[in-house]
Coordinates of C-alpha atoms in Angstrom, one line a residue:
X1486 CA 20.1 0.1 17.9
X1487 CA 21.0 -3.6 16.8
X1488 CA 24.3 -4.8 15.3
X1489 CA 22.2 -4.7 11.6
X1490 CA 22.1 -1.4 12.5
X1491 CA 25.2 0.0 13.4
X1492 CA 26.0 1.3 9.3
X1493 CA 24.1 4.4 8.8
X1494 CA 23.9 7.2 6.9
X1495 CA 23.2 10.8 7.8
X1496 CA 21.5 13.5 6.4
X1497 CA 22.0 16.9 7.4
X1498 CA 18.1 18.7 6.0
X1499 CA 19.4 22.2 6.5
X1500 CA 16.2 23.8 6.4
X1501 CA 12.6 23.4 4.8
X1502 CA 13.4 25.6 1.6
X1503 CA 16.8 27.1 0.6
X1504 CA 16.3 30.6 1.2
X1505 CA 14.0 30.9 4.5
X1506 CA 17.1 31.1 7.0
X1507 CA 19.5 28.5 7.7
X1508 CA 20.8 28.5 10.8
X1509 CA 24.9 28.1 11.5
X1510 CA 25.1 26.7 15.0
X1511 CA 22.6 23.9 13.7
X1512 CA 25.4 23.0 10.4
X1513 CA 27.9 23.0 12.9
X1514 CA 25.7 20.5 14.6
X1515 CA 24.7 18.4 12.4
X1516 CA 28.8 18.3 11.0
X1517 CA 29.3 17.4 14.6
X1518 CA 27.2 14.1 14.2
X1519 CA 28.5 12.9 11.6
X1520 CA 26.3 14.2 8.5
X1521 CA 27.5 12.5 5.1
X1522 CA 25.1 14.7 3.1
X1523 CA 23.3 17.9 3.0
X1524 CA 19.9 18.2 1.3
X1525 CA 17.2 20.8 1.3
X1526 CA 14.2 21.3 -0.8
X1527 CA 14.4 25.0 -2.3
X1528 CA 10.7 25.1 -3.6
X1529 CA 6.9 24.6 -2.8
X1530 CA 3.6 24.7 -5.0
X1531 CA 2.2 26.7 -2.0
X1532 CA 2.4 29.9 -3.5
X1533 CA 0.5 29.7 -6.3
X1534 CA 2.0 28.5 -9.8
X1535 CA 3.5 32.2 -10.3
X1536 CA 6.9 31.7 -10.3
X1537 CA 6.6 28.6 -12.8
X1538 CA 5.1 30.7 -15.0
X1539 CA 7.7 33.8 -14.6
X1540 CA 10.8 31.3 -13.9
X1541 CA 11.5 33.5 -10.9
X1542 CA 11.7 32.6 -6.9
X1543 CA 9.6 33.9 -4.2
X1544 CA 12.7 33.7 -1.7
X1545 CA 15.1 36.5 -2.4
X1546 CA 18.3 36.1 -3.9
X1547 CA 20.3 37.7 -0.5
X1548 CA 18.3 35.0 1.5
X1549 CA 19.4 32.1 -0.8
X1550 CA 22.9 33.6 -1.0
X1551 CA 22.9 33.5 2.7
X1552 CA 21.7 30.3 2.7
X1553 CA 23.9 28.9 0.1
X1554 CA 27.3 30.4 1.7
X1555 CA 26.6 28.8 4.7
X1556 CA 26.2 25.4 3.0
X1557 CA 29.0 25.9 0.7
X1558 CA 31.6 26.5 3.6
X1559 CA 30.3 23.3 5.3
X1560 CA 30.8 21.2 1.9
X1561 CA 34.5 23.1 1.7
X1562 CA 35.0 22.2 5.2
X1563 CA 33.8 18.0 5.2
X1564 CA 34.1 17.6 1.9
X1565 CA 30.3 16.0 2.1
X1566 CA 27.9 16.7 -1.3
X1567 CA 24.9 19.2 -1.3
X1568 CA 21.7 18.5 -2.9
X1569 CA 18.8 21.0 -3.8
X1570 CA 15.5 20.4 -5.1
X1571 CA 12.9 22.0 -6.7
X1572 CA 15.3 24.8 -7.3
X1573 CA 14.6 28.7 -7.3
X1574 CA 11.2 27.7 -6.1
X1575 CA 9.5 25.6 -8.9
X1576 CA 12.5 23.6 -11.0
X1577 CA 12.1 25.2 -14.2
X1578 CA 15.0 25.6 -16.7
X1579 CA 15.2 29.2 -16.2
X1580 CA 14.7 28.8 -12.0
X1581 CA 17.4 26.5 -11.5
X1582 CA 19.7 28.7 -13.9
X1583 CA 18.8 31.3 -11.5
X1584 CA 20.3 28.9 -8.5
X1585 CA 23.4 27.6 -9.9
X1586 CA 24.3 31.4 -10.6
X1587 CA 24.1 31.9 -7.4
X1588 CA 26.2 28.6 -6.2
X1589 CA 28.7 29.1 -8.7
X1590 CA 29.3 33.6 -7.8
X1591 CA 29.6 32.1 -3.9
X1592 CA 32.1 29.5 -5.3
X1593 CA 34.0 32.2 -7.1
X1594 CA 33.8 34.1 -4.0
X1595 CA 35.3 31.1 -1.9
X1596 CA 37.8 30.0 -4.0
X1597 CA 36.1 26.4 -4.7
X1598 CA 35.6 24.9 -7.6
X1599 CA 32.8 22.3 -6.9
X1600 CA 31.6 20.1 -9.9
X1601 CA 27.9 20.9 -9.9
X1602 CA 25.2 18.6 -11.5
X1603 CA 22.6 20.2 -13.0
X1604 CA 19.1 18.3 -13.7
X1605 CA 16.6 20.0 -15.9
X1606 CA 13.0 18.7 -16.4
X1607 CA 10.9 20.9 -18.6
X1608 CA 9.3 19.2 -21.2
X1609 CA 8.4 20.7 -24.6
X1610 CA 4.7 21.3 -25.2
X1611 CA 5.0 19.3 -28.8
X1612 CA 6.1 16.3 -26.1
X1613 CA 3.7 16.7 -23.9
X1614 CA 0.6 16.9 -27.1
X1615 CA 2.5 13.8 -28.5
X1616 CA 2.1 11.5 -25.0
X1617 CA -1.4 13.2 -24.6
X1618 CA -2.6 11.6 -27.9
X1619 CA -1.1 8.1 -27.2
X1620 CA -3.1 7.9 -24.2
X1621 CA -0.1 8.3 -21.4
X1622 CA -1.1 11.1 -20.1
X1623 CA -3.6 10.5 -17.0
X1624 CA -5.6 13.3 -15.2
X1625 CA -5.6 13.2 -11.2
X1626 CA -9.2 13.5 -9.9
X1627 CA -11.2 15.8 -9.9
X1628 CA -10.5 17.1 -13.2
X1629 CA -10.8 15.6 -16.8
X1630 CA -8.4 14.8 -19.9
X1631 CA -6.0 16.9 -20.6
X1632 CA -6.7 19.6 -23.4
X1633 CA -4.6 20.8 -26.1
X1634 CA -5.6 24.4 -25.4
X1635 CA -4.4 24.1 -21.8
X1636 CA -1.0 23.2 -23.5
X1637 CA -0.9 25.9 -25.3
X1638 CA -1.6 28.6 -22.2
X1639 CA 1.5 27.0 -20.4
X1640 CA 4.5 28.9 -20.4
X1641 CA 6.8 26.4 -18.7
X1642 CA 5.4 22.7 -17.7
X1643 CA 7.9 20.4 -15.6
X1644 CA 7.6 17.3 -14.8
X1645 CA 8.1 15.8 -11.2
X1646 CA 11.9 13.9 -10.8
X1647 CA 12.2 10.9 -8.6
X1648 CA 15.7 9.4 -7.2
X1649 CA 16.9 8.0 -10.3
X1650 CA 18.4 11.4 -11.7
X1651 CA 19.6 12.6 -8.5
X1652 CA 21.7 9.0 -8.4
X1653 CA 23.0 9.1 -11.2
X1654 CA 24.5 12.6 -10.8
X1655 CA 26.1 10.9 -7.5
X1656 CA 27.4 7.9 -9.6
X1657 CA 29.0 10.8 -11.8
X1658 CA 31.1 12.2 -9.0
X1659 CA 28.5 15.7 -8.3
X1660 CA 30.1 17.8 -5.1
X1661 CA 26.6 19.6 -5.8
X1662 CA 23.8 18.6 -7.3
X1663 CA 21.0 21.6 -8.5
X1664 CA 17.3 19.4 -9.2
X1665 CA 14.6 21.2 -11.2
X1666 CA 11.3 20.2 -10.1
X1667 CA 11.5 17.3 -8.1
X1668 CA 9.2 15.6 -4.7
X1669 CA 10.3 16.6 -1.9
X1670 CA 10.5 13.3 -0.8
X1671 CA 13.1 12.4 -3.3
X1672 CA 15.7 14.8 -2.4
X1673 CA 16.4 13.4 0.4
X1674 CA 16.2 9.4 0.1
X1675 CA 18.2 9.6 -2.9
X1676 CA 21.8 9.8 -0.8
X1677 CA 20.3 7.0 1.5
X1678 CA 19.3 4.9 -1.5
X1679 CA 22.7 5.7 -3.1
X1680 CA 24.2 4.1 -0.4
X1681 CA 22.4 1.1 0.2
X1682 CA 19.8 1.7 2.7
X1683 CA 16.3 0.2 1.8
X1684 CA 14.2 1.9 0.1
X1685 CA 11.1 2.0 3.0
X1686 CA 13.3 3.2 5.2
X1687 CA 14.8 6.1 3.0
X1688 CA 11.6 7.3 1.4
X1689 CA 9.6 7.9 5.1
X1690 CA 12.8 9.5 6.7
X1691 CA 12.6 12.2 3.1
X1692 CA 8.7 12.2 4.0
X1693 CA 9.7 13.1 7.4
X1694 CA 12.3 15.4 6.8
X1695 CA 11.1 17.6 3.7
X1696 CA 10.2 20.5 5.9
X1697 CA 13.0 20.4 8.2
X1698 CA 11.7 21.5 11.6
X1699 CA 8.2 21.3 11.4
X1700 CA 8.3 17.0 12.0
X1701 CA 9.5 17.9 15.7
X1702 CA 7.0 19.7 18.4
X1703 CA 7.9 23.1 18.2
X1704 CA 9.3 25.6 15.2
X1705 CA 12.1 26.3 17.3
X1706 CA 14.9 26.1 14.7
X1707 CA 15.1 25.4 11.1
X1708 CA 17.1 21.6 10.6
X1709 CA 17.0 18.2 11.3
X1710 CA 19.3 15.3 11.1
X1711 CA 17.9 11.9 10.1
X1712 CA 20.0 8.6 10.2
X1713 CA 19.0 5.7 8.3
X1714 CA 20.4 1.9 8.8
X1715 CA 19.2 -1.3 7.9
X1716 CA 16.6 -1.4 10.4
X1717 CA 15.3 1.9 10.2
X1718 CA 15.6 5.4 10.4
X1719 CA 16.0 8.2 13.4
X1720 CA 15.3 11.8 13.1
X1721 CA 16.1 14.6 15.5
X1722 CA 15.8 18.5 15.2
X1723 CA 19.2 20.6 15.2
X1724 CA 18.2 22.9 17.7
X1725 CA 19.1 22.0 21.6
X1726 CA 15.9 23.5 22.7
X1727 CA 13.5 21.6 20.3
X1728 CA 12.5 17.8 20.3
X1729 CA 11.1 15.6 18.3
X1730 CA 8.1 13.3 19.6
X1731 CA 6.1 9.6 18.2
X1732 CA 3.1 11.9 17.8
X1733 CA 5.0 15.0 15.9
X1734 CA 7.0 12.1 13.2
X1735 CA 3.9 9.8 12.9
X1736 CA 1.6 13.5 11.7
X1737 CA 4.3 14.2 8.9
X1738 CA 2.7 11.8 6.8
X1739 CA -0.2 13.3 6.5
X1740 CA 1.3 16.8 5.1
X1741 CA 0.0 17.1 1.9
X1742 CA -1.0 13.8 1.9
X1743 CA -4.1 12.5 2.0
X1744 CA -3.7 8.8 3.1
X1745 CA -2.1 8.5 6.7
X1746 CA -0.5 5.4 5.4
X1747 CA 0.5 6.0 1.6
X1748 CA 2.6 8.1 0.0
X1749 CA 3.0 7.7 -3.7
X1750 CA 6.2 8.7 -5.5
X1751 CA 7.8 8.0 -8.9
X1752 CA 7.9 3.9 -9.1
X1753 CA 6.2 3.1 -6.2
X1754 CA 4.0 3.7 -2.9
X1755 CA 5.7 4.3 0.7
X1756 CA 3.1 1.9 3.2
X1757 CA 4.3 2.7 6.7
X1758 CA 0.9 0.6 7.7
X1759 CA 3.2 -1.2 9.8
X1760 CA 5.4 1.3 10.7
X1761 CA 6.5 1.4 14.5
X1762 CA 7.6 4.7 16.4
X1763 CA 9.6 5.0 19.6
X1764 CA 10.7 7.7 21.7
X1765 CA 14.6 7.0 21.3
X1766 CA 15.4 9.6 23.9
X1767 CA 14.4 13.0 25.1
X1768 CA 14.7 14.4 21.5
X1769 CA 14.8 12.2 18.8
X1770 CA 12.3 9.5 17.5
X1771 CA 13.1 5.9 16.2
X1772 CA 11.0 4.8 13.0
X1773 CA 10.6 0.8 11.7
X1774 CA 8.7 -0.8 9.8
X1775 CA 8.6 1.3 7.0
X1776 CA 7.6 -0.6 3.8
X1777 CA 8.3 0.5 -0.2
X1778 CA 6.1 -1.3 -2.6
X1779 CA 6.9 -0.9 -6.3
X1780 CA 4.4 0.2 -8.8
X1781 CA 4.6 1.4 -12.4
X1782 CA 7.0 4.5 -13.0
X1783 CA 4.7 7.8 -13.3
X1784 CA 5.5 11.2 -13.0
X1785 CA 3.6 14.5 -12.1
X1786 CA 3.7 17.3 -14.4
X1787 CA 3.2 20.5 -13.8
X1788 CA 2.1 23.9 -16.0
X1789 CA 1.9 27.3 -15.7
X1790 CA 1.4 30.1 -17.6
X1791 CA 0.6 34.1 -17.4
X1792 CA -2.3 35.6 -17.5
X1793 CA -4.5 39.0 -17.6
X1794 CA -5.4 38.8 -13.5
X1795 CA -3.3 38.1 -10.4
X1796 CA -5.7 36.9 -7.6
X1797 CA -5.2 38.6 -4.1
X1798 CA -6.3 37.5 -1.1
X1799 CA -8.1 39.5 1.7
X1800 CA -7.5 38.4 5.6
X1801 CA -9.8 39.0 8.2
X1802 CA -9.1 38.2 11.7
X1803 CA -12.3 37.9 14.1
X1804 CA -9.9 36.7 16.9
X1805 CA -11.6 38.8 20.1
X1806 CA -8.5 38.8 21.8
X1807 CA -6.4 40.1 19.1
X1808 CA -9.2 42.8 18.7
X1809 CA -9.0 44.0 21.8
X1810 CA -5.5 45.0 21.6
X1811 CA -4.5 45.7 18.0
X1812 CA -2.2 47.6 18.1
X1813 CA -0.2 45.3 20.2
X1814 CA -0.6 42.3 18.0
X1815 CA 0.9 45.0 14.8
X1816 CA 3.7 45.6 16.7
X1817 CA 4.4 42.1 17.8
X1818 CA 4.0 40.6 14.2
X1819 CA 6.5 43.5 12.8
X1820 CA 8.9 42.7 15.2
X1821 CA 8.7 39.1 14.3
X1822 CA 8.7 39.9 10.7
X1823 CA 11.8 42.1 11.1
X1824 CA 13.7 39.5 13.3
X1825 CA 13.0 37.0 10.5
X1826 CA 14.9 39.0 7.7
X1827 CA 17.5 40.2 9.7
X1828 CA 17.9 36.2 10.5
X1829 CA 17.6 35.4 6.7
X1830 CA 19.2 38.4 4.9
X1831 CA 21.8 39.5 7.0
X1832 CA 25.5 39.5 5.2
X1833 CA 28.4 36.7 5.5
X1834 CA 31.8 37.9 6.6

């Protein structure tokens, strides 16, 4: 690392989504190192637009509690900010008031009194008519302008934050700060930004990071710690056992993303075209190069709304192997399945 380099910040990503099982020894970790910030997204699209529509979260509220304890008693211990995206799984009003009851009852139960930033994004559907009709309102391929009846059928419609809400609930002093629907990216380059780091940098170590574990070579784990500096930005996995490679950082940009080389956010378009990755050491990866090319402001909005069916899907598997011993492969995937939740659920002392 050059002298240009040796400022940094750290980011502590303490798991993909809030709620799927953080892990203590990794905290501890990343505390260890030096983390100035912890960030996590808490929501995904992945599911199905369900839990826009009822303002509920697929993760259960023990798992997040879990979760959120954990966190809680690292912020009470460093003193360092957390920040949560996308909160109670898809940022509506009513999901992120489901999340900051749940941060403020562990609070209570700690004896802290953090001063938590909340950051709403629904927009009314008489808003979202008016922009329609004054022509700012663009559909993303494949589909066509925006009707008023579709409008109408949504029961909640957010629209997608970028850094400049989340930094200006840092500016204001926020210990914690609860996002509603925001890009994943966002969450974590906005503590980077806050601080000064560029903006290429910061935006491809929060594309990197947004799912935690799954930018190094194996799923062993559930964090990562990235460190940005003038120069660049380094990431590494939490977990001793796990490792990050060139090959397994350069692949992140193409999650849910289409262009290996673009990523667009609010205000501009990540290029890492140029981008440069080197295998710093056994487990982590160094990233340069990373360029952030400003473009008109837009924002993503999302709607959902109920309706009379709930699609179900059917799995097959024609795997030969796996038919050849069933029963072994049920007991295996319940034993897995039960591991997990005892991992994810099980109670604080």
């Amino acid at each position: 690392m050059s002298d240009s380099a040796e400022y940094s910040i750290r980011v502590l990503v303490s798991s993909g989504s809030l709620g799927s099982g953080v892990r203590e020894d990794e905290i501890a970790m990343g505390l260890a190192k030096g983390a100035n910030v912890i960030a996590t997204d808490a929501g995904s699209t992945d599911s199905g637009a369900a839990y826009l529509a009822t303002g509920i979260s697929k993760n259960s509220r023990e798992a997040v509690k879990r979760d959120v304890t954990l966190l809680m008693k690292a912020h009470a211990k460093t003193g360092i900010p957390i920040i949560v995206g996308t909160a109670g799984q898809a940022g509506g009003d009513l999901n992120v008031d489901w999340t900051r009851d749940i941060f403020t009852e562990v609070a209570g139960e700690l004896g802290l009194t953090p001063k938590i930033a909340l950051l709403y994004c629904e927009q009314s559907k008489e808003a979202i008519k008016r922009l329609n009709a004054d022509g700012r309102i663009k559909p993303l391929p494949p589909l066509g302008p925006l009707e008023g009846g579709t409008i109408d059928a949504c029961d909640h419609i957010v629209a997608v934050m970028g850094v400049e809400p989340f930094i200006a609930a840092l500016d204001g002093g926020a210990d914690i700060i609860l996002a509603g629907r925001a890009t994943d990216t966002a969450v974590l380059a906005c503590y980077p930004l806050w601080k000064g780091m560029p903006w290429g940098a910061s935006w491809h170590a929060g594309k990197t990071g947004e799912c935690g574990v799954q930018c190094a070579v194996k799923r062993d784990g559930a964090g990562i710690l990235l460190t940005v500096d003038a120069d660049g930005f380094s990431v590494e996995p939490l977990s001793e056992t796990n490792y990050c490679s060139t090959e397994s950082v350069s692949a992140h940009m193409l999650y849910e993303n289409s262009d290996p080389f673009r990523l667009i956010e609010p205000g501009g378009i990540l290029d890492v075209t140029a981008a440069r990755y080197v295998q710093a050491d056994q487990r982590s990866v160094r990233v340069t190069g990373s360029a952030w090319v400003p473009s008109s402001y837009t924002m993503k909005l999302e709607g959902a709304g109920g309706g009379k069916f709930q699609t179900i899907m059917l799995v097959g598997i024609q795997d030969p192997d796996v038919l050849a011993d069933i029963d072994s492969f049920h007991d295996n995937l319940l034993a897995a399945l039960y591991d997990r939740v005892r991992k994810t659920m099980s109670s604080q002392e």
